[in-house]
Coordinates of C-alpha atoms and ligand atoms in Angstrom, one line a residue:
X1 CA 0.0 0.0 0.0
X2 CA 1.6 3.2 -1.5
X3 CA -0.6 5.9 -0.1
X4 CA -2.2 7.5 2.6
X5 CA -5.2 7.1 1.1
X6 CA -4.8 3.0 1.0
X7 CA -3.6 2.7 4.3
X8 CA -7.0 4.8 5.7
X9 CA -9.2 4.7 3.6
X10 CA -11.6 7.2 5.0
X11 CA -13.3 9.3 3.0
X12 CA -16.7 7.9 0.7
X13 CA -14.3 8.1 -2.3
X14 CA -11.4 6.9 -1.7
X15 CA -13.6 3.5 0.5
X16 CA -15.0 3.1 -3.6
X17 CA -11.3 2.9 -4.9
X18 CA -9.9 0.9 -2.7
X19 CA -9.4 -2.7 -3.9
X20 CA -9.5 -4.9 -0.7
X21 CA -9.0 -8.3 -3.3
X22 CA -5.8 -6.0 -4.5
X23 CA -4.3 -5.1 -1.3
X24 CA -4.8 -8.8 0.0
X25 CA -3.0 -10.2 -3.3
X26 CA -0.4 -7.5 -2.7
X27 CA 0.3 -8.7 0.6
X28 CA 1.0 -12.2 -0.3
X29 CA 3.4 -11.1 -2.9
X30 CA 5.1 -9.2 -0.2
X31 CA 5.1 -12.2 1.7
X32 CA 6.8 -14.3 -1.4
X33 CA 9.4 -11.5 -1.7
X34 CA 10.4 -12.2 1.8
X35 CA 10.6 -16.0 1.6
X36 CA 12.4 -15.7 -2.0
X37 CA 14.8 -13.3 0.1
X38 CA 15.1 -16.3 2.6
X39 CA 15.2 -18.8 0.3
X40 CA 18.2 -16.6 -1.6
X41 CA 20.4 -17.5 2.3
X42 CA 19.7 -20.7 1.9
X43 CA 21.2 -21.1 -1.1
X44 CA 23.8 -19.4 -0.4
X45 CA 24.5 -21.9 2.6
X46 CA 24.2 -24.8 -0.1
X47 CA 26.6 -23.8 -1.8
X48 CA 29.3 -22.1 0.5
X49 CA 28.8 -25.6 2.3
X50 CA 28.5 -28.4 -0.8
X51 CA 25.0 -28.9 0.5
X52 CA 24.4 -29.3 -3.3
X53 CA 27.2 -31.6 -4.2
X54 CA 26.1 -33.7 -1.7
X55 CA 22.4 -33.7 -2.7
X56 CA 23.1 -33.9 -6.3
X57 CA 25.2 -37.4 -5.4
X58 CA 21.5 -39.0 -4.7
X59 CA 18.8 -39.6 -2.6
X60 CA 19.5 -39.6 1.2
X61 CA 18.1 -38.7 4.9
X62 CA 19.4 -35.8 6.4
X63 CA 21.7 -37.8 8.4
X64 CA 23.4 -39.0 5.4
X65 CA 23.5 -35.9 3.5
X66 CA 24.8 -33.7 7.0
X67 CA 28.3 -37.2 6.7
X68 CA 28.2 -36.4 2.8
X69 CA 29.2 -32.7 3.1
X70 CA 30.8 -33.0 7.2
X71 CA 28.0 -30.8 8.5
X72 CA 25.8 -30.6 11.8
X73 CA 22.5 -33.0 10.6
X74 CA 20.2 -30.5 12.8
X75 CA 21.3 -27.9 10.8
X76 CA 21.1 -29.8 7.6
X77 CA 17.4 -30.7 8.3
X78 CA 16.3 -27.3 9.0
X79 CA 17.5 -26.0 5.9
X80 CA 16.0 -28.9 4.2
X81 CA 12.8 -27.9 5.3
X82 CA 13.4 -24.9 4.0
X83 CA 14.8 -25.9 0.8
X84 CA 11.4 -28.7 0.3
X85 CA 9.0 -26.2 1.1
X86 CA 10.5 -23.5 -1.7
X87 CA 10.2 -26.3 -4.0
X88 CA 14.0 -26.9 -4.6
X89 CA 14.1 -30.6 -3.0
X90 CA 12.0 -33.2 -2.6
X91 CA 10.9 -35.4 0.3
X92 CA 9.6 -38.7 1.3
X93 CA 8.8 -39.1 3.9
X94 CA 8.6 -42.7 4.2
X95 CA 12.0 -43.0 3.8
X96 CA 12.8 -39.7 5.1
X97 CA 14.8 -38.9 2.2
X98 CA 15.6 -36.3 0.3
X99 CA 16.2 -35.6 -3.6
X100 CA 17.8 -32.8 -5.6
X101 CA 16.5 -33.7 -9.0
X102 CA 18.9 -33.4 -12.0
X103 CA 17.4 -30.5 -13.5
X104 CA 17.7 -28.2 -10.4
X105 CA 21.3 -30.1 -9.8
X106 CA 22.2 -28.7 -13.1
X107 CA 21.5 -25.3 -12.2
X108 CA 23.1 -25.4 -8.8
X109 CA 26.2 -27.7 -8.7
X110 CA 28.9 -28.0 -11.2
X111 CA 31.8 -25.4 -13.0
X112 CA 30.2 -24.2 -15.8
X113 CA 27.9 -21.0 -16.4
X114 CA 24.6 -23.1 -15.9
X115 CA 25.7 -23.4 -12.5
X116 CA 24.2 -20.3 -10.7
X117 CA 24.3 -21.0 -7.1
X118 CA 27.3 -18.3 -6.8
X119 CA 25.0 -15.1 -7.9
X120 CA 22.8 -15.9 -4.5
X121 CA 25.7 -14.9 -2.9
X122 CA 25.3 -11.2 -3.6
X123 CA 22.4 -11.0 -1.8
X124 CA 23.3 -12.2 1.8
X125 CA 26.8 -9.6 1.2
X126 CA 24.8 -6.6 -0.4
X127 CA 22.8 -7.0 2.9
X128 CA 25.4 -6.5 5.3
X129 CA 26.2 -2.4 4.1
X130 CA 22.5 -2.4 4.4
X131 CA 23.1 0.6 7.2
X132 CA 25.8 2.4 5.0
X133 CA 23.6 2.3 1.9
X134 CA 20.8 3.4 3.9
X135 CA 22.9 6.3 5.8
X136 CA 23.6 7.6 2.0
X137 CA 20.0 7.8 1.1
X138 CA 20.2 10.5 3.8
X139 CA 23.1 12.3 3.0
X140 CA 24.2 11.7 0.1
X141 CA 27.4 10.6 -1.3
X142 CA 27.6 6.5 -1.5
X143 CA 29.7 3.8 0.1
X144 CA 33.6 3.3 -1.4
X145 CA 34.4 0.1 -3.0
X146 CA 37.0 -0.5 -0.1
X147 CA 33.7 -1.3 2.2
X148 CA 32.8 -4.1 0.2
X149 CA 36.5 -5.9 0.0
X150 CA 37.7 -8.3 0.2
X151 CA 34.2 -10.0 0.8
X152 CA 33.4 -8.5 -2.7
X153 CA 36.3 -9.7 -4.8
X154 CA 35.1 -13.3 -3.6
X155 CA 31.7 -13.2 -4.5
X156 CA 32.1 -11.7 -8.0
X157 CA 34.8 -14.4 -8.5
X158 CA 32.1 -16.7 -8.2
X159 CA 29.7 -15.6 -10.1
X160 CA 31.8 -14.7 -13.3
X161 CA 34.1 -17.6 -13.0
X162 CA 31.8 -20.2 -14.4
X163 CA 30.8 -18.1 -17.5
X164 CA 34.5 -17.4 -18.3
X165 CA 35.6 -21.3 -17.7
X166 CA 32.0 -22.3 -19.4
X167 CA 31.5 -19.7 -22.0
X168 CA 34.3 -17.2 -22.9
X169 CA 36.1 -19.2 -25.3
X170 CA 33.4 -21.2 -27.3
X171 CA 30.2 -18.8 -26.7
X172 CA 31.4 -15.2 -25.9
X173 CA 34.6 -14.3 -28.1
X174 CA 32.7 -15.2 -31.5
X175 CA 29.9 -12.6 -30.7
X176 CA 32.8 -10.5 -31.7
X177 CA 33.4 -11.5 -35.5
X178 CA 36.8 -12.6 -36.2
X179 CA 38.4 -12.0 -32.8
X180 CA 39.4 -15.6 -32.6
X181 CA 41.2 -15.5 -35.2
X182 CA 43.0 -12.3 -34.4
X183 CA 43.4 -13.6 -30.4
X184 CA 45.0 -16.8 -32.8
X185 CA 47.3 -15.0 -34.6
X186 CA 48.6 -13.0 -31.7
X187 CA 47.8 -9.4 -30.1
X188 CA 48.2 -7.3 -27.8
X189 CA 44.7 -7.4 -25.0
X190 CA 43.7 -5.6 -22.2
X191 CA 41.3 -5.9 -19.7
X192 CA 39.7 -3.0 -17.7
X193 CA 38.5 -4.1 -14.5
X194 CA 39.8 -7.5 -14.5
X195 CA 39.0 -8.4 -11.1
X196 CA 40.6 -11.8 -10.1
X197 CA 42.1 -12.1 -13.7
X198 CA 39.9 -15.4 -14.7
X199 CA 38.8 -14.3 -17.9
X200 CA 42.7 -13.2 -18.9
X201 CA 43.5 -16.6 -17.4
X202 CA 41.7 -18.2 -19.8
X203 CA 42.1 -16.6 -22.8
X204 CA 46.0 -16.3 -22.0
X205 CA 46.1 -20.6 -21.9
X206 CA 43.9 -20.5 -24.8
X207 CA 46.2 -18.0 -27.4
X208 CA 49.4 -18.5 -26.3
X209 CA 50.6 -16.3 -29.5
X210 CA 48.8 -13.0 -27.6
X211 CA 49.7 -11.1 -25.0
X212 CA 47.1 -10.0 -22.2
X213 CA 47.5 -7.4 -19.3
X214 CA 44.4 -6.9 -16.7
X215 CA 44.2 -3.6 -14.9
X216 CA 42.3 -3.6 -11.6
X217 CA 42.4 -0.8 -9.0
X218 CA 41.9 -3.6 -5.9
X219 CA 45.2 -5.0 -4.9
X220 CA 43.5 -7.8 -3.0
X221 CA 41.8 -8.7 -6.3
X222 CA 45.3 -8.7 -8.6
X223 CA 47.1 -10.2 -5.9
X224 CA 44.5 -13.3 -6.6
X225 CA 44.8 -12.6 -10.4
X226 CA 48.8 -13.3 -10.4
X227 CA 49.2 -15.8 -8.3
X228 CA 46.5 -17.9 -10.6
X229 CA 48.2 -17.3 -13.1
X230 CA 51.6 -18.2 -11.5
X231 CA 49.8 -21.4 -10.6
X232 CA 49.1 -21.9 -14.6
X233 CA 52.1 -21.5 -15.2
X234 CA 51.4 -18.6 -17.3
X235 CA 54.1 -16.1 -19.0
X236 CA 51.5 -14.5 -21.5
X237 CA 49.6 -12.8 -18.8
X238 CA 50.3 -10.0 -16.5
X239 CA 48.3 -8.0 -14.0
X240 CA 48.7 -4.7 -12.6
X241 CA 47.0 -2.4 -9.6
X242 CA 45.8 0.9 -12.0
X243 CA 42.9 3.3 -11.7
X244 CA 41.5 2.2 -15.3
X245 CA 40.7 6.4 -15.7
X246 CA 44.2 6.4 -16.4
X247 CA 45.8 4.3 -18.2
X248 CA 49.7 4.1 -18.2
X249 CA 50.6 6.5 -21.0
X250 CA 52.2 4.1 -22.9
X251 CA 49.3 1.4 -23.2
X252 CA 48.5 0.2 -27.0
X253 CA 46.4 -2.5 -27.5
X254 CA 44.7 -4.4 -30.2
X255 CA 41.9 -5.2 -28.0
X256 CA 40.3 -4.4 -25.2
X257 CA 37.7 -6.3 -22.8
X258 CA 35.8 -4.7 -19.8
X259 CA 33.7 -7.6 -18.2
X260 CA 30.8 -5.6 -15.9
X261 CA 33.5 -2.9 -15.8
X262 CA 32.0 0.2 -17.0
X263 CA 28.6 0.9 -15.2
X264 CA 30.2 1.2 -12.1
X265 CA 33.3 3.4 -12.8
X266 CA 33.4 7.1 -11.1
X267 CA 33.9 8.6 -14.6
X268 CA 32.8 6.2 -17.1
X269 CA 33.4 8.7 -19.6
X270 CA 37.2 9.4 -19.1
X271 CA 37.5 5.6 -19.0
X272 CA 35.9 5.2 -22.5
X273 CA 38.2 8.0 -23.7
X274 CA 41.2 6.5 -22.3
X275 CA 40.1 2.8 -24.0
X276 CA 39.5 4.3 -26.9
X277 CA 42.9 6.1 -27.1
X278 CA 44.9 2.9 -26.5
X279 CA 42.9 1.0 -28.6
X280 CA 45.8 1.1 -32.1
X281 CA 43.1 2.4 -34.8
X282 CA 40.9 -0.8 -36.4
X283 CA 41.2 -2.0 -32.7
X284 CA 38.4 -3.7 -31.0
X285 CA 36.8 -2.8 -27.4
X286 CA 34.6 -5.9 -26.4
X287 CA 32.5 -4.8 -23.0
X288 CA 30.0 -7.7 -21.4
X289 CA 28.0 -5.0 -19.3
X290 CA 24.3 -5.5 -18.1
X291 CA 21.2 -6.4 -20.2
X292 CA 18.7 -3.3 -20.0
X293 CA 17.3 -0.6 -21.3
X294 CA 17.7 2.7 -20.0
X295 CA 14.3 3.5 -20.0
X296 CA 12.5 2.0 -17.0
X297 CA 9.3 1.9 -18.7
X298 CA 11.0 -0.7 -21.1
X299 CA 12.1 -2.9 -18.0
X300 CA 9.0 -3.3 -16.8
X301 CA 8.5 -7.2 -16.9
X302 CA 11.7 -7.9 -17.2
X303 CA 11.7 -10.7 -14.4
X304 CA 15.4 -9.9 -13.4
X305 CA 15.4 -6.0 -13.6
X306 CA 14.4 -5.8 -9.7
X307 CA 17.5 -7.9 -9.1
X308 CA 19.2 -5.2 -11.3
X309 CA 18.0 -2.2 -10.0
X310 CA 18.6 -2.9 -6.4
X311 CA 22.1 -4.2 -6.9
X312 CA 23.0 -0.9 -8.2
X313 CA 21.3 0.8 -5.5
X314 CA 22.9 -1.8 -2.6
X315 CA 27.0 -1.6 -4.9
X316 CA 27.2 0.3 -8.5
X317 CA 25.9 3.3 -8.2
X318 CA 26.5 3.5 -5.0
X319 CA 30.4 3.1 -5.5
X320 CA 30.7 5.5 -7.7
X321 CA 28.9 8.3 -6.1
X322 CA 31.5 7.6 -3.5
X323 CA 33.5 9.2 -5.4
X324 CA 31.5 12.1 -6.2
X325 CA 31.0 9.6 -9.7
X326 CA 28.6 9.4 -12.5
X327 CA 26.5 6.7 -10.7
X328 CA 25.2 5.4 -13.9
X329 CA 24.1 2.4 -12.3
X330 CA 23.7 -1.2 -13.2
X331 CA 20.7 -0.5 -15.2
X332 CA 22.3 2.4 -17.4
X333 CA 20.8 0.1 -20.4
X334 CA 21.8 -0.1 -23.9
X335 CA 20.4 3.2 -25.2
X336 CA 23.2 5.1 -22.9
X337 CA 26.0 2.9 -23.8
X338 CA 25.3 3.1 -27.6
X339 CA 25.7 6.8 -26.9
X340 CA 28.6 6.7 -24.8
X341 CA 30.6 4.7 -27.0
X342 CA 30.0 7.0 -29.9
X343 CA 30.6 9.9 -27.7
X344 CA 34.3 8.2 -27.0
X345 CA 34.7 8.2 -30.8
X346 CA 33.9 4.2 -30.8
X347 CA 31.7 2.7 -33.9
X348 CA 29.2 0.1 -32.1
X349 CA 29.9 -2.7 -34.5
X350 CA 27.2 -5.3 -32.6
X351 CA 25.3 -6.1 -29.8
X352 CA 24.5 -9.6 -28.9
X353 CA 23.0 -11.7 -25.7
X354 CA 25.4 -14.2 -24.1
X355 CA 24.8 -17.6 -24.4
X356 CA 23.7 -18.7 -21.0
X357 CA 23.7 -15.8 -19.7
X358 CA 20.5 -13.5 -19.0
X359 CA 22.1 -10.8 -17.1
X360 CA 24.6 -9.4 -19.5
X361 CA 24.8 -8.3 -22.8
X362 CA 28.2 -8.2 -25.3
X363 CA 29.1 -4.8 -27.2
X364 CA 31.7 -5.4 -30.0
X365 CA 33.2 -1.7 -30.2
X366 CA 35.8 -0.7 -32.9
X367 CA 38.1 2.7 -33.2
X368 CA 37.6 4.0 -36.6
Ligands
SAM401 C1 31.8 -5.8 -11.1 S1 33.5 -6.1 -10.9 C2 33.9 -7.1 -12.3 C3 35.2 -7.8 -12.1 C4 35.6 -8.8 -13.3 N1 35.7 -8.1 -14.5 C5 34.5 -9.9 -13.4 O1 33.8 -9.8 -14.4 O2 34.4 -10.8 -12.6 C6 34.2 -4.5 -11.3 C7 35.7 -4.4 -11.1 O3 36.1 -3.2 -11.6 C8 37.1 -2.7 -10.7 N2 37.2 -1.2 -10.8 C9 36.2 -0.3 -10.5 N3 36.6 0.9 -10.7 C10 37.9 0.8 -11.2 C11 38.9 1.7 -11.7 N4 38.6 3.1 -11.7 N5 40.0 1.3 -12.1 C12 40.3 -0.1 -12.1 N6 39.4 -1.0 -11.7 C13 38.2 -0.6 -11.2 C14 36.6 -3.2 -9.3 O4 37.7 -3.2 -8.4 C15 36.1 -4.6 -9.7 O5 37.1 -5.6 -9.6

């Protein structure tokens, strides 16, 4: 209920408009927001925990499932109760056992992008700078990205890691017309934002004949990035702490990627500039970013753009207005970019949806 008027309805008129049947179906929608909040923790707990690789090995009591992952069976059975009731497991109780069947196994357990246990973990760390977020709302200003490390460089490891194992080489990269073959031949590739270096990672083992560097202004995050690659065994690859606003004055590249990397820069505009500048002319900028419009009205039924809009209001916008940023926000939606890569002096040579992927979309850029 939005209004004064709905919570008391006291006047003649306003009694006539007000839609008791409407109210009451509102309220149990509130009420399924609230349990798919829940629900969201629990999931979380599944998979910090193997829960689901333990469920997902077949049928079994509580008891058995709490030895399969070395957990506390009370617990275990609580959070199965939860976990039947939401419709995620099954339960017989003749046999007291549970099931996880295959098809929601597939979307919960496993490496690849289909696997998409790790996004639930935004939810349950968004929540804890609750107070901050809520404190900026008031006056203003926004919460820094140092708030949200390291907790933050974990969870978005997560959720991108099985899209760039699963997808980047097979399903992303030829969205971008005859990048293979260029990555094949051997360039020069950056990436803006890298994070924990996992998509470099992967492309560096995969063209051997390029050369990649990945810029991130978190230490804690490149830290990560090299000693993965160490690990691999990697000499194709490097990674170095840089506020991506500036790029070293020397930087020329072939190509450029920015995975979720612009929408929540401070000046998005200086960063598209600077891309665009290192970018050797012909060269290609390739930025996965988030699938929206920038009109609300056009959002509207879009099942995830809640999910959108209030993880820009809980992180994105929020860490750039930190900085006295843009705050474009997660949602800044194709329209805008299309505009701010023209405005950087980029031709927007496609735009495609990635396979497996609802949330993002892939721009394939190119300096004239
Ligand atoms: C949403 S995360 C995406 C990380 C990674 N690309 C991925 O897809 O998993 C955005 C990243 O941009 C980095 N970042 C934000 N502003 C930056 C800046 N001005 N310079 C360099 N990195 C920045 C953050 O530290 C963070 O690692």
């Amino acid at each position: 209920m939005t209004t004064d008027a709905a919570a008391h309805p006291d006047t003649t008129a306003d009694k006539a408009a007000f839609d008791a049947a409407a109210a009451e179906e509102f309220a149990e929608r509130l009420f399924g927001d609230y349990t798919s909040a829940m629900v969201t923790l629990m999931i979380d707990i599944g998979h910090r925990t193997g829960l689901f690789d333990a469920a997902a090995a077949g049928p079994a009591t509580s008891a058995k499932l709490a030895e399969r992952a070395g957990l506390t069976e009370r617990y275990v059975r609580e959070w199965l109760g939860a976990l039947t009731t939401a419709g995620i497991t099954r339960y017989d109780p003749l046999t007291r056992t549970y099931t996880l069947p295959a098809e929601h196994a597939a979307c919960l357990t496993g490496g690849g992008a289909t696997n998409v246990a790790p996004l639930s973990l935004i939810v349950g760390h968004l929540a804890t700078h609750i107070d901050d977020v809520t404190t900026a709302f008031r006056e203003g200003g926004g919460v820094p990205y140092e708030k949200f490390r390291p907790r933050f460089t974990d969870v978005m490891d997560g959720i991108n890691r099985g899209l760039f194992d699963g997808q980047l080489i097979d399903g992303v990269l030829p969205l971008a017309g005859d990048l293979p073959a260029r990555l094949a031949s051997g360039v020069r590739a950056a990436d803006i934002g890298c994070g924990t270096g996992r998509a470099l990672i992967v492309l560096a083992e995969a063209f051997p004949a390029s050369t990649f560097v990945g810029y991130d202004i978190a230490a804690d995050a490149i830290d990560r990035a090299r000693a993965e690659a160490a690990d691999a065994g990697l000499t194709n690859v490097t990674f170095e702490v840089c506020d991506v606003a500036h790029l070293p004055a020397d930087a020329r590249f072939d190509v450029v990627f920015a995975f979720d990397a612009i929408h929540d820069q401070a000046d998005p505009e200086g960063v598209l500039r600077g891309v665009h500048d290192a970018l050797v002319p012909g060269g290609s900028f390739v930025a996965v970013d988030i699938k929206a419009s920038s009109h609300l009205e056009n959002n509207v039924g879009n099942p995830i753009a809640p999910l959108i809009y209030a993880v820009s209001t809980m992180h994105c916008m929020t860490v750039s207005l930190a900085c006295g940023g843009a705050g474009l926000g997660t949602a800044w939606g194709e329209e805008l970019a299309r505009q701010m890569f023209a405005d950087a002096g980029f031709e927007v040579v496609s735009v495609s949806d990635v396979p497996d992927d609802p949330i993002d979309i892939l721009y394939h850029c190119r300096r004239p």
